JSON list of C-alpha atoms in Angstrom, two decimals:
[
{"chain": "A", "resi": 1, "resn": "MET", "atom": "CA", "xyz": [11.04, 4.01, -26.52]},
{"chain": "A", "resi": 2, "resn": "ARG", "atom": "CA", "xyz": [7.65, 2.35, -24.38]},
{"chain": "A", "resi": 3, "resn": "LYS", "atom": "CA", "xyz": [6.41, -0.60, -26.82]},
{"chain": "A", "resi": 4, "resn": "LYS", "atom": "CA", "xyz": [2.66, -0.32, -27.65]},
{"chain": "A", "resi": 5, "resn": "ILE", "atom": "CA", "xyz": [0.55, -2.90, -26.65]},
{"chain": "A", "resi": 6, "resn": "VAL", "atom": "CA", "xyz": [-2.90, -3.75, -27.19]},
{"chain": "A", "resi": 7, "resn": "ALA", "atom": "CA", "xyz": [-3.95, -6.44, -25.15]},
{"chain": "A", "resi": 8, "resn": "GLY", "atom": "CA", "xyz": [-7.55, -8.34, -25.93]},
{"chain": "A", "resi": 9, "resn": "ASN", "atom": "CA", "xyz": [-8.81, -9.85, -22.74]},
{"chain": "A", "resi": 10, "resn": "TRP", "atom": "CA", "xyz": [-12.18, -12.41, -23.72]},
{"chain": "A", "resi": 11, "resn": "LYS", "atom": "CA", "xyz": [-12.71, -13.35, -20.71]},
{"chain": "A", "resi": 12, "resn": "MET", "atom": "CA", "xyz": [-15.17, -16.26, -20.33]},
{"chain": "A", "resi": 13, "resn": "ASN", "atom": "CA", "xyz": [-16.81, -15.66, -24.02]},
{"chain": "A", "resi": 14, "resn": "LYS", "atom": "CA", "xyz": [-16.53, -17.93, -27.32]},
{"chain": "A", "resi": 15, "resn": "THR", "atom": "CA", "xyz": [-16.72, -22.00, -27.93]},
{"chain": "A", "resi": 16, "resn": "ALA", "atom": "CA", "xyz": [-14.05, -23.58, -29.58]},
{"chain": "A", "resi": 17, "resn": "GLN", "atom": "CA", "xyz": [-15.12, -23.03, -32.82]},
{"chain": "A", "resi": 18, "resn": "GLU", "atom": "CA", "xyz": [-16.25, -19.67, -31.92]},
{"chain": "A", "resi": 19, "resn": "ALA", "atom": "CA", "xyz": [-12.22, -18.85, -30.62]},
{"chain": "A", "resi": 20, "resn": "PHE", "atom": "CA", "xyz": [-9.98, -19.91, -33.27]},
{"chain": "A", "resi": 21, "resn": "VAL", "atom": "CA", "xyz": [-12.44, -18.07, -35.88]},
{"chain": "A", "resi": 22, "resn": "LEU", "atom": "CA", "xyz": [-11.64, -15.20, -34.02]},
{"chain": "A", "resi": 23, "resn": "ALA", "atom": "CA", "xyz": [-8.28, -15.84, -33.79]},
{"chain": "A", "resi": 24, "resn": "THR", "atom": "CA", "xyz": [-7.85, -16.48, -37.27]},
{"chain": "A", "resi": 25, "resn": "GLU", "atom": "CA", "xyz": [-9.16, -13.11, -38.31]},
{"chain": "A", "resi": 26, "resn": "VAL", "atom": "CA", "xyz": [-7.28, -11.21, -35.81]},
{"chain": "A", "resi": 27, "resn": "ALA", "atom": "CA", "xyz": [-3.73, -12.76, -36.95]},
{"chain": "A", "resi": 28, "resn": "GLU", "atom": "CA", "xyz": [-5.11, -11.98, -40.84]},
{"chain": "A", "resi": 29, "resn": "LEU", "atom": "CA", "xyz": [-5.33, -8.60, -40.02]},
{"chain": "A", "resi": 30, "resn": "VAL", "atom": "CA", "xyz": [-2.25, -8.32, -38.03]},
{"chain": "A", "resi": 31, "resn": "LYS", "atom": "CA", "xyz": [-0.20, -9.05, -40.30]},
{"chain": "A", "resi": 32, "resn": "SER", "atom": "CA", "xyz": [-2.00, -7.32, -43.34]},
{"chain": "A", "resi": 33, "resn": "SER", "atom": "CA", "xyz": [-2.70, -3.97, -41.11]},
{"chain": "A", "resi": 34, "resn": "VAL", "atom": "CA", "xyz": [-0.76, -3.59, -37.83]},
{"chain": "A", "resi": 35, "resn": "SER", "atom": "CA", "xyz": [2.39, -1.94, -37.40]},
{"chain": "A", "resi": 36, "resn": "ALA", "atom": "CA", "xyz": [5.24, -3.69, -36.08]},
{"chain": "A", "resi": 37, "resn": "ASP", "atom": "CA", "xyz": [6.25, -1.94, -33.09]},
{"chain": "A", "resi": 38, "resn": "VAL", "atom": "CA", "xyz": [2.63, -2.60, -31.89]},
{"chain": "A", "resi": 39, "resn": "GLN", "atom": "CA", "xyz": [2.68, -5.79, -29.50]},
{"chain": "A", "resi": 40, "resn": "VAL", "atom": "CA", "xyz": [-1.11, -7.19, -29.92]},
{"chain": "A", "resi": 41, "resn": "ILE", "atom": "CA", "xyz": [-2.10, -9.91, -28.05]},
{"chain": "A", "resi": 42, "resn": "MET", "atom": "CA", "xyz": [-4.67, -11.64, -27.41]},
{"chain": "A", "resi": 43, "resn": "SER", "atom": "CA", "xyz": [-6.26, -13.51, -23.45]},
{"chain": "A", "resi": 44, "resn": "THR", "atom": "CA", "xyz": [-8.04, -15.85, -24.41]},
{"chain": "A", "resi": 45, "resn": "PRO", "atom": "CA", "xyz": [-9.88, -18.82, -22.18]},
{"chain": "A", "resi": 46, "resn": "ALA", "atom": "CA", "xyz": [-7.29, -20.94, -21.14]},
{"chain": "A", "resi": 47, "resn": "LEU", "atom": "CA", "xyz": [-8.58, -24.18, -23.16]},
{"chain": "A", "resi": 48, "resn": "TYR", "atom": "CA", "xyz": [-8.06, -22.53, -26.20]},
{"chain": "A", "resi": 49, "resn": "LEU", "atom": "CA", "xyz": [-4.09, -21.14, -25.64]},
{"chain": "A", "resi": 50, "resn": "THR", "atom": "CA", "xyz": [-2.86, -24.27, -26.88]},
{"chain": "A", "resi": 51, "resn": "GLY", "atom": "CA", "xyz": [-4.06, -23.70, -30.16]},
{"chain": "A", "resi": 52, "resn": "VAL", "atom": "CA", "xyz": [-4.35, -19.76, -30.65]},
{"chain": "A", "resi": 53, "resn": "ASN", "atom": "CA", "xyz": [-0.63, -19.98, -30.30]},
{"chain": "A", "resi": 54, "resn": "GLN", "atom": "CA", "xyz": [-0.81, -22.59, -33.18]},
{"chain": "A", "resi": 55, "resn": "VAL", "atom": "CA", "xyz": [-2.66, -20.50, -35.43]},
{"chain": "A", "resi": 56, "resn": "ILE", "atom": "CA", "xyz": [-0.83, -16.97, -34.71]},
{"chain": "A", "resi": 57, "resn": "GLU", "atom": "CA", "xyz": [2.43, -18.47, -34.68]},
{"chain": "A", "resi": 58, "resn": "GLY", "atom": "CA", "xyz": [5.40, -16.76, -36.94]},
{"chain": "A", "resi": 59, "resn": "ILE", "atom": "CA", "xyz": [3.54, -13.10, -36.32]},
{"chain": "A", "resi": 60, "resn": "PRO", "atom": "CA", "xyz": [6.63, -11.91, -34.37]},
{"chain": "A", "resi": 61, "resn": "ASN", "atom": "CA", "xyz": [4.13, -9.24, -32.67]},
{"chain": "A", "resi": 62, "resn": "LEU", "atom": "CA", "xyz": [0.85, -11.05, -32.00]},
{"chain": "A", "resi": 63, "resn": "ALA", "atom": "CA", "xyz": [0.62, -13.56, -29.03]},
{"chain": "A", "resi": 64, "resn": "VAL", "atom": "CA", "xyz": [-1.31, -15.20, -26.54]},
{"chain": "A", "resi": 65, "resn": "ALA", "atom": "CA", "xyz": [-1.77, -14.48, -22.56]},
{"chain": "A", "resi": 66, "resn": "ALA", "atom": "CA", "xyz": [-2.80, -15.81, -19.99]},
{"chain": "A", "resi": 67, "resn": "GLN", "atom": "CA", "xyz": [-6.32, -14.58, -17.91]},
{"chain": "A", "resi": 68, "resn": "ASN", "atom": "CA", "xyz": [-5.09, -15.55, -14.64]},
{"chain": "A", "resi": 69, "resn": "CYS", "atom": "CA", "xyz": [-2.21, -17.88, -13.08]},
{"chain": "A", "resi": 70, "resn": "HIS", "atom": "CA", "xyz": [-1.86, -19.45, -9.74]},
{"chain": "A", "resi": 71, "resn": "GLU", "atom": "CA", "xyz": [0.93, -18.34, -7.03]},
{"chain": "A", "resi": 72, "resn": "LYS", "atom": "CA", "xyz": [1.75, -22.21, -6.24]},
{"chain": "A", "resi": 73, "resn": "ALA", "atom": "CA", "xyz": [4.15, -23.97, -9.62]},
{"chain": "A", "resi": 74, "resn": "SER", "atom": "CA", "xyz": [1.79, -27.60, -8.55]},
{"chain": "A", "resi": 75, "resn": "GLY", "atom": "CA", "xyz": [0.08, -29.12, -6.05]},
{"chain": "A", "resi": 76, "resn": "ALA", "atom": "CA", "xyz": [-3.51, -30.67, -4.80]},
{"chain": "A", "resi": 77, "resn": "TYR", "atom": "CA", "xyz": [-5.52, -26.93, -5.93]},
{"chain": "A", "resi": 78, "resn": "THR", "atom": "CA", "xyz": [-8.00, -28.60, -8.33]},
{"chain": "A", "resi": 79, "resn": "GLY", "atom": "CA", "xyz": [-9.34, -26.63, -11.78]},
{"chain": "A", "resi": 80, "resn": "GLU", "atom": "CA", "xyz": [-5.60, -24.36, -11.45]},
{"chain": "A", "resi": 81, "resn": "ILE", "atom": "CA", "xyz": [-3.41, -23.26, -14.09]},
{"chain": "A", "resi": 82, "resn": "SER", "atom": "CA", "xyz": [0.20, -22.36, -12.78]},
{"chain": "A", "resi": 83, "resn": "ALA", "atom": "CA", "xyz": [3.15, -20.13, -14.02]},
{"chain": "A", "resi": 84, "resn": "PRO", "atom": "CA", "xyz": [5.08, -23.52, -15.18]},
{"chain": "A", "resi": 85, "resn": "MET", "atom": "CA", "xyz": [2.46, -25.04, -16.94]},
{"chain": "A", "resi": 86, "resn": "LEU", "atom": "CA", "xyz": [1.71, -21.33, -18.95]},
{"chain": "A", "resi": 87, "resn": "ALA", "atom": "CA", "xyz": [5.15, -21.61, -19.70]},
{"chain": "A", "resi": 88, "resn": "SER", "atom": "CA", "xyz": [5.78, -24.74, -21.32]},
{"chain": "A", "resi": 89, "resn": "ALA", "atom": "CA", "xyz": [2.33, -24.63, -23.26]},
{"chain": "A", "resi": 90, "resn": "GLY", "atom": "CA", "xyz": [4.27, -21.41, -24.74]},
{"chain": "A", "resi": 91, "resn": "VAL", "atom": "CA", "xyz": [2.57, -18.63, -23.53]},
{"chain": "A", "resi": 92, "resn": "GLN", "atom": "CA", "xyz": [4.13, -15.48, -22.90]},
{"chain": "A", "resi": 93, "resn": "TYR", "atom": "CA", "xyz": [1.67, -13.13, -20.68]},
{"chain": "A", "resi": 94, "resn": "VAL", "atom": "CA", "xyz": [-0.81, -13.67, -18.08]},
{"chain": "A", "resi": 95, "resn": "ILE", "atom": "CA", "xyz": [-2.84, -11.01, -16.64]},
{"chain": "A", "resi": 96, "resn": "LEU", "atom": "CA", "xyz": [-2.37, -10.81, -12.92]},
{"chain": "A", "resi": 97, "resn": "GLY", "atom": "CA", "xyz": [-5.29, -8.55, -10.45]},
{"chain": "A", "resi": 98, "resn": "HIS", "atom": "CA", "xyz": [-8.19, -8.01, -13.06]},
{"chain": "A", "resi": 99, "resn": "SER", "atom": "CA", "xyz": [-10.73, -6.48, -11.63]},
{"chain": "A", "resi": 100, "resn": "GLU", "atom": "CA", "xyz": [-13.23, -9.09, -11.77]},
{"chain": "A", "resi": 101, "resn": "ARG", "atom": "CA", "xyz": [-10.45, -11.62, -10.12]},
{"chain": "A", "resi": 102, "resn": "ARG", "atom": "CA", "xyz": [-10.25, -9.01, -7.47]},
{"chain": "A", "resi": 103, "resn": "GLN", "atom": "CA", "xyz": [-13.87, -8.37, -7.13]},
{"chain": "A", "resi": 104, "resn": "TYR", "atom": "CA", "xyz": [-15.10, -12.12, -7.68]},
{"chain": "A", "resi": 105, "resn": "PHE", "atom": "CA", "xyz": [-12.13, -14.07, -6.22]},
{"chain": "A", "resi": 106, "resn": "ALA", "atom": "CA", "xyz": [-11.00, -12.31, -3.42]},
{"chain": "A", "resi": 107, "resn": "GLU", "atom": "CA", "xyz": [-7.62, -11.60, -4.63]},
{"chain": "A", "resi": 108, "resn": "THR", "atom": "CA", "xyz": [-5.37, -9.30, -2.46]},
{"chain": "A", "resi": 109, "resn": "ASN", "atom": "CA", "xyz": [-3.12, -7.61, -2.54]},
{"chain": "A", "resi": 110, "resn": "GLU", "atom": "CA", "xyz": [-0.41, -10.30, -1.32]},
{"chain": "A", "resi": 111, "resn": "GLN", "atom": "CA", "xyz": [-1.35, -12.47, -3.18]},
{"chain": "A", "resi": 112, "resn": "LEU", "atom": "CA", "xyz": [-0.91, -10.81, -6.51]},
{"chain": "A", "resi": 113, "resn": "ALA", "atom": "CA", "xyz": [2.72, -10.56, -5.28]},
{"chain": "A", "resi": 114, "resn": "ALA", "atom": "CA", "xyz": [2.78, -13.93, -4.81]},
{"chain": "A", "resi": 115, "resn": "LYS", "atom": "CA", "xyz": [1.47, -15.15, -8.26]},
{"chain": "A", "resi": 116, "resn": "THR", "atom": "CA", "xyz": [3.96, -11.97, -9.92]},
{"chain": "A", "resi": 117, "resn": "ASP", "atom": "CA", "xyz": [6.88, -13.46, -8.31]},
{"chain": "A", "resi": 118, "resn": "ALA", "atom": "CA", "xyz": [5.63, -17.10, -10.02]},
{"chain": "A", "resi": 119, "resn": "ALA", "atom": "CA", "xyz": [4.93, -15.31, -13.63]},
{"chain": "A", "resi": 120, "resn": "LEU", "atom": "CA", "xyz": [8.17, -13.80, -13.33]},
{"chain": "A", "resi": 121, "resn": "ALA", "atom": "CA", "xyz": [10.73, -16.96, -12.42]},
{"chain": "A", "resi": 122, "resn": "ASN", "atom": "CA", "xyz": [8.82, -18.90, -15.31]},
{"chain": "A", "resi": 123, "resn": "GLY", "atom": "CA", "xyz": [9.42, -16.06, -18.07]},
{"chain": "A", "resi": 124, "resn": "LEU", "atom": "CA", "xyz": [6.34, -15.06, -18.12]},
{"chain": "A", "resi": 125, "resn": "THR", "atom": "CA", "xyz": [5.23, -11.10, -18.63]},
{"chain": "A", "resi": 126, "resn": "PRO", "atom": "CA", "xyz": [2.60, -10.02, -16.30]},
{"chain": "A", "resi": 127, "resn": "LEU", "atom": "CA", "xyz": [-0.32, -7.53, -16.98]},
{"chain": "A", "resi": 128, "resn": "PHE", "atom": "CA", "xyz": [-1.03, -6.34, -14.02]},
{"chain": "A", "resi": 129, "resn": "CYS", "atom": "CA", "xyz": [-4.31, -4.46, -13.51]},
{"chain": "A", "resi": 130, "resn": "CYS", "atom": "CA", "xyz": [-4.56, -1.66, -11.02]},
{"chain": "A", "resi": 131, "resn": "GLY", "atom": "CA", "xyz": [-8.18, 0.62, -10.25]},
{"chain": "A", "resi": 132, "resn": "GLU", "atom": "CA", "xyz": [-10.26, 1.70, -8.65]},
{"chain": "A", "resi": 133, "resn": "SER", "atom": "CA", "xyz": [-14.31, 1.44, -7.97]},
{"chain": "A", "resi": 134, "resn": "LEU", "atom": "CA", "xyz": [-17.00, 4.43, -8.26]},
{"chain": "A", "resi": 135, "resn": "GLU", "atom": "CA", "xyz": [-16.75, 5.06, -4.27]},
{"chain": "A", "resi": 136, "resn": "THR", "atom": "CA", "xyz": [-13.35, 5.00, -3.73]},
{"chain": "A", "resi": 137, "resn": "ARG", "atom": "CA", "xyz": [-13.40, 7.36, -7.05]},
{"chain": "A", "resi": 138, "resn": "GLU", "atom": "CA", "xyz": [-15.43, 9.45, -5.07]},
{"chain": "A", "resi": 139, "resn": "GLY", "atom": "CA", "xyz": [-13.59, 9.92, -2.18]},
{"chain": "A", "resi": 140, "resn": "ALA", "atom": "CA", "xyz": [-10.50, 11.97, -1.06]},
{"chain": "A", "resi": 141, "resn": "ASP", "atom": "CA", "xyz": [-7.70, 10.18, -2.03]},
{"chain": "A", "resi": 142, "resn": "PHE", "atom": "CA", "xyz": [-8.45, 7.61, -5.07]},
{"chain": "A", "resi": 143, "resn": "LEU", "atom": "CA", "xyz": [-5.00, 7.92, -6.54]},
{"chain": "A", "resi": 144, "resn": "GLY", "atom": "CA", "xyz": [-3.40, 6.96, -3.31]},
{"chain": "A", "resi": 145, "resn": "HIS", "atom": "CA", "xyz": [-5.81, 3.63, -3.37]},
{"chain": "A", "resi": 146, "resn": "VAL", "atom": "CA", "xyz": [-4.26, 3.23, -6.72]},
{"chain": "A", "resi": 147, "resn": "THR", "atom": "CA", "xyz": [-0.59, 3.04, -5.97]},
{"chain": "A", "resi": 148, "resn": "GLN", "atom": "CA", "xyz": [-1.22, 1.08, -3.17]},
{"chain": "A", "resi": 149, "resn": "GLN", "atom": "CA", "xyz": [-1.87, -1.91, -5.61]},
{"chain": "A", "resi": 150, "resn": "LEU", "atom": "CA", "xyz": [1.17, -1.61, -6.79]},
{"chain": "A", "resi": 151, "resn": "THR", "atom": "CA", "xyz": [2.88, -0.61, -4.13]},
{"chain": "A", "resi": 152, "resn": "GLU", "atom": "CA", "xyz": [2.15, -4.10, -2.18]},
{"chain": "A", "resi": 153, "resn": "SER", "atom": "CA", "xyz": [2.36, -6.24, -5.14]},
{"chain": "A", "resi": 154, "resn": "LEU", "atom": "CA", "xyz": [4.95, -4.74, -7.13]},
{"chain": "A", "resi": 155, "resn": "PHE", "atom": "CA", "xyz": [7.24, -3.24, -5.32]},
{"chain": "A", "resi": 156, "resn": "HIS", "atom": "CA", "xyz": [9.18, -6.12, -3.79]},
{"chain": "A", "resi": 157, "resn": "LEU", "atom": "CA", "xyz": [10.76, -6.86, -7.02]},
{"chain": "A", "resi": 158, "resn": "SER", "atom": "CA", "xyz": [14.35, -5.07, -8.29]},
{"chain": "A", "resi": 159, "resn": "ALA", "atom": "CA", "xyz": [14.85, -2.81, -10.65]},
{"chain": "A", "resi": 160, "resn": "GLU", "atom": "CA", "xyz": [15.32, -5.10, -13.60]},
{"chain": "A", "resi": 161, "resn": "GLU", "atom": "CA", "xyz": [12.52, -7.22, -12.70]},
{"chain": "A", "resi": 162, "resn": "PHE", "atom": "CA", "xyz": [9.44, -4.33, -12.53]},
{"chain": "A", "resi": 163, "resn": "SER", "atom": "CA", "xyz": [11.12, -3.36, -16.25]},
{"chain": "A", "resi": 164, "resn": "LYS", "atom": "CA", "xyz": [9.49, -6.92, -17.03]},
{"chain": "A", "resi": 165, "resn": "VAL", "atom": "CA", "xyz": [5.69, -5.62, -15.55]},
{"chain": "A", "resi": 166, "resn": "VAL", "atom": "CA", "xyz": [3.16, -4.58, -18.08]},
{"chain": "A", "resi": 167, "resn": "ILE", "atom": "CA", "xyz": [0.54, -2.00, -15.82]},
{"chain": "A", "resi": 168, "resn": "ALA", "atom": "CA", "xyz": [-2.95, -1.36, -16.92]},
{"chain": "A", "resi": 169, "resn": "TYR", "atom": "CA", "xyz": [-4.82, 0.88, -15.50]},
{"chain": "A", "resi": 170, "resn": "GLU", "atom": "CA", "xyz": [-8.98, -0.08, -14.91]},
{"chain": "A", "resi": 171, "resn": "PRO", "atom": "CA", "xyz": [-11.17, 2.14, -14.20]},
{"chain": "A", "resi": 172, "resn": "ILE", "atom": "CA", "xyz": [-13.97, -0.22, -12.49]},
{"chain": "A", "resi": 173, "resn": "TRP", "atom": "CA", "xyz": [-16.37, 3.23, -12.14]},
{"chain": "A", "resi": 174, "resn": "ALA", "atom": "CA", "xyz": [-16.40, 3.53, -15.56]},
{"chain": "A", "resi": 175, "resn": "ILE", "atom": "CA", "xyz": [-17.33, 0.09, -17.20]},
{"chain": "A", "resi": 176, "resn": "GLY", "atom": "CA", "xyz": [-20.61, -0.76, -17.40]},
{"chain": "A", "resi": 177, "resn": "THR", "atom": "CA", "xyz": [-21.77, 1.91, -15.10]},
{"chain": "A", "resi": 178, "resn": "GLY", "atom": "CA", "xyz": [-23.08, 5.00, -17.82]},
{"chain": "A", "resi": 179, "resn": "LEU", "atom": "CA", "xyz": [-20.17, 6.89, -16.41]},
{"chain": "A", "resi": 180, "resn": "THR", "atom": "CA", "xyz": [-16.97, 7.51, -18.82]},
{"chain": "A", "resi": 181, "resn": "ALA", "atom": "CA", "xyz": [-13.72, 8.49, -18.19]},
{"chain": "A", "resi": 182, "resn": "SER", "atom": "CA", "xyz": [-12.14, 10.93, -20.27]},
{"chain": "A", "resi": 183, "resn": "SER", "atom": "CA", "xyz": [-8.43, 11.26, -21.74]},
{"chain": "A", "resi": 184, "resn": "ASP", "atom": "CA", "xyz": [-7.88, 13.68, -19.58]},
{"chain": "A", "resi": 185, "resn": "GLN", "atom": "CA", "xyz": [-9.09, 11.32, -16.42]},
{"chain": "A", "resi": 186, "resn": "ALA", "atom": "CA", "xyz": [-6.84, 8.49, -18.04]},
{"chain": "A", "resi": 187, "resn": "GLN", "atom": "CA", "xyz": [-3.53, 10.94, -18.40]},
{"chain": "A", "resi": 188, "resn": "GLU", "atom": "CA", "xyz": [-4.55, 11.80, -15.34]},
{"chain": "A", "resi": 189, "resn": "MET", "atom": "CA", "xyz": [-3.60, 8.28, -13.52]},
{"chain": "A", "resi": 190, "resn": "HIS", "atom": "CA", "xyz": [-1.31, 7.36, -16.37]},
{"chain": "A", "resi": 191, "resn": "ALA", "atom": "CA", "xyz": [0.77, 9.82, -15.00]},
{"chain": "A", "resi": 192, "resn": "TYR", "atom": "CA", "xyz": [0.07, 9.52, -11.43]},
{"chain": "A", "resi": 193, "resn": "LEU", "atom": "CA", "xyz": [1.34, 6.13, -11.43]},
{"chain": "A", "resi": 194, "resn": "ARG", "atom": "CA", "xyz": [4.60, 6.91, -13.42]},
{"chain": "A", "resi": 195, "resn": "ALA", "atom": "CA", "xyz": [5.64, 9.08, -11.22]},
{"chain": "A", "resi": 196, "resn": "HIS", "atom": "CA", "xyz": [4.48, 6.24, -8.28]},
{"chain": "A", "resi": 197, "resn": "ILE", "atom": "CA", "xyz": [7.14, 4.23, -10.03]},
{"chain": "A", "resi": 198, "resn": "ALA", "atom": "CA", "xyz": [9.83, 6.85, -10.77]},
{"chain": "A", "resi": 199, "resn": "LYS", "atom": "CA", "xyz": [9.99, 7.94, -6.88]},
{"chain": "A", "resi": 200, "resn": "LYS", "atom": "CA", "xyz": [10.69, 3.54, -6.20]},
{"chain": "A", "resi": 201, "resn": "TYR", "atom": "CA", "xyz": [12.96, 2.82, -8.82]},
{"chain": "A", "resi": 202, "resn": "GLY", "atom": "CA", "xyz": [13.70, 6.15, -10.86]},
{"chain": "A", "resi": 203, "resn": "GLN", "atom": "CA", "xyz": [12.81, 8.12, -13.76]},
{"chain": "A", "resi": 204, "resn": "SER", "atom": "CA", "xyz": [14.50, 6.04, -16.14]},
{"chain": "A", "resi": 205, "resn": "VAL", "atom": "CA", "xyz": [12.41, 3.21, -15.03]},
{"chain": "A", "resi": 206, "resn": "ALA", "atom": "CA", "xyz": [9.19, 4.27, -15.28]},
{"chain": "A", "resi": 207, "resn": "ASP", "atom": "CA", "xyz": [9.26, 5.93, -18.29]},
{"chain": "A", "resi": 208, "resn": "SER", "atom": "CA", "xyz": [10.23, 2.75, -19.62]},
{"chain": "A", "resi": 209, "resn": "ILE", "atom": "CA", "xyz": [7.32, 0.93, -17.99]},
{"chain": "A", "resi": 210, "resn": "SER", "atom": "CA", "xyz": [4.25, 0.63, -20.64]},
{"chain": "A", "resi": 211, "resn": "ILE", "atom": "CA", "xyz": [0.67, 1.55, -18.97]},
{"chain": "A", "resi": 212, "resn": "LEU", "atom": "CA", "xyz": [-2.16, 0.19, -20.63]},
{"chain": "A", "resi": 213, "resn": "TYR", "atom": "CA", "xyz": [-5.56, 1.87, -20.29]},
{"chain": "A", "resi": 214, "resn": "GLY", "atom": "CA", "xyz": [-8.60, -0.25, -19.83]},
{"chain": "A", "resi": 215, "resn": "GLY", "atom": "CA", "xyz": [-11.59, 1.36, -19.01]},
{"chain": "A", "resi": 216, "resn": "SER", "atom": "CA", "xyz": [-13.90, 1.15, -22.03]},
{"chain": "A", "resi": 217, "resn": "CYS", "atom": "CA", "xyz": [-11.20, 1.39, -24.63]},
{"chain": "A", "resi": 218, "resn": "ASN", "atom": "CA", "xyz": [-13.03, 0.54, -28.19]},
{"chain": "A", "resi": 219, "resn": "ALA", "atom": "CA", "xyz": [-12.24, 1.59, -31.54]},
{"chain": "A", "resi": 220, "resn": "LYS", "atom": "CA", "xyz": [-14.06, 5.80, -31.60]},
{"chain": "A", "resi": 221, "resn": "ASN", "atom": "CA", "xyz": [-12.09, 6.45, -28.76]},
{"chain": "A", "resi": 222, "resn": "ALA", "atom": "CA", "xyz": [-9.02, 4.33, -29.17]},
{"chain": "A", "resi": 223, "resn": "LYS", "atom": "CA", "xyz": [-7.52, 7.21, -31.30]},
{"chain": "A", "resi": 224, "resn": "GLU", "atom": "CA", "xyz": [-7.80, 9.99, -28.58]},
{"chain": "A", "resi": 225, "resn": "LEU", "atom": "CA", "xyz": [-6.52, 8.07, -25.75]},
{"chain": "A", "resi": 226, "resn": "PHE", "atom": "CA", "xyz": [-4.06, 6.67, -27.35]},
{"chain": "A", "resi": 227, "resn": "ALA", "atom": "CA", "xyz": [-2.61, 10.37, -27.84]},
{"chain": "A", "resi": 228, "resn": "CYS", "atom": "CA", "xyz": [-2.13, 10.56, -24.26]},
{"chain": "A", "resi": 229, "resn": "PRO", "atom": "CA", "xyz": [1.88, 11.00, -23.23]},
{"chain": "A", "resi": 230, "resn": "ASP", "atom": "CA", "xyz": [1.15, 8.39, -20.47]},
{"chain": "A", "resi": 231, "resn": "VAL", "atom": "CA", "xyz": [-1.22, 6.15, -22.18]},
{"chain": "A", "resi": 232, "resn": "ASP", "atom": "CA", "xyz": [1.15, 3.24, -24.00]},
{"chain": "A", "resi": 233, "resn": "GLY", "atom": "CA", "xyz": [-1.92, 0.81, -25.18]},
{"chain": "A", "resi": 234, "resn": "GLY", "atom": "CA", "xyz": [-5.32, -0.79, -24.41]},
{"chain": "A", "resi": 235, "resn": "LEU", "atom": "CA", "xyz": [-6.66, -3.88, -22.17]},
{"chain": "A", "resi": 236, "resn": "ILE", "atom": "CA", "xyz": [-9.60, -4.46, -24.43]},
{"chain": "A", "resi": 237, "resn": "GLY", "atom": "CA", "xyz": [-12.14, -6.59, -23.37]},
{"chain": "A", "resi": 238, "resn": "GLY", "atom": "CA", "xyz": [-15.84, -6.42, -25.47]},
{"chain": "A", "resi": 239, "resn": "ALA", "atom": "CA", "xyz": [-14.13, -4.60, -28.50]},
{"chain": "A", "resi": 240, "resn": "SER", "atom": "CA", "xyz": [-11.27, -7.78, -28.37]},
{"chain": "A", "resi": 241, "resn": "LEU", "atom": "CA", "xyz": [-14.50, -10.23, -29.45]},
{"chain": "A", "resi": 242, "resn": "VAL", "atom": "CA", "xyz": [-14.56, -7.89, -32.78]},
{"chain": "A", "resi": 243, "resn": "ALA", "atom": "CA", "xyz": [-11.80, -8.77, -34.92]},
{"chain": "A", "resi": 244, "resn": "ALA", "atom": "CA", "xyz": [-12.52, -5.50, -37.10]},
{"chain": "A", "resi": 245, "resn": "ASP", "atom": "CA", "xyz": [-13.03, -3.36, -33.85]},
{"chain": "A", "resi": 246, "resn": "PHE", "atom": "CA", "xyz": [-9.93, -4.92, -32.47]},
{"chain": "A", "resi": 247, "resn": "ILE", "atom": "CA", "xyz": [-7.75, -4.18, -35.49]},
{"chain": "A", "resi": 248, "resn": "THR", "atom": "CA", "xyz": [-9.09, -0.47, -35.64]},
{"chain": "A", "resi": 249, "resn": "ILE", "atom": "CA", "xyz": [-7.64, -0.65, -32.01]},
{"chain": "A", "resi": 250, "resn": "ALA", "atom": "CA", "xyz": [-4.13, -1.55, -32.84]},
{"chain": "A", "resi": 251, "resn": "THR", "atom": "CA", "xyz": [-3.92, 0.93, -35.73]},
{"chain": "A", "resi": 252, "resn": "SER", "atom": "CA", "xyz": [-5.02, 3.92, -33.72]},
{"chain": "A", "resi": 253, "resn": "TYR", "atom": "CA", "xyz": [-1.42, 4.71, -32.43]}
]
């Protein structure tokens, strides 16, 4: 059975004081309301990772994630954070290849392959993001565009290594554009990604990989999205900044 995952990406939000209030609220609600078989993740700004990790200590199905890591283990890379640093701080997950990182920081598939290697080598679980823009979506091969991201960044991995990765599909065209991705559209892409993985690694590996939906999933549409057979959870943006909304999503299975 694939792991059910709800990961909240706080992005560049919350002061230190606000962050620990939110983390405490989420922790209490996870303990009281969320099924033990649902993995809940808070991806906080790096500054708060250690402190939030202390807040959630002892809650088995609650973890923290970094929003990025550098591909090198150490060196003269001012402002960057390495995978060994994250691991030493007790971080378990790291988001890689988020659409905003690709857009604003020009991250390439090749660079993300190196970041994935670094994460896995240090025991971190990558939440690997893929997706397409509106321009690409309106083109002839939007499915191929997204699978190319997997191929170029992940398909160098062994089956054992690949099995440790979580995929997050982001329909960038439906985020902040006024357009809406339907549950059918989400299912179509998730099934296509799973079939693409099966061609490379076999059906058993493909069936074991959690594929999350990252397109404006919220408290109102989570239940419909999570009912899709190939949608295993969500990578949540704005709704993760309100504890009650985030937990409503985590209890939508």
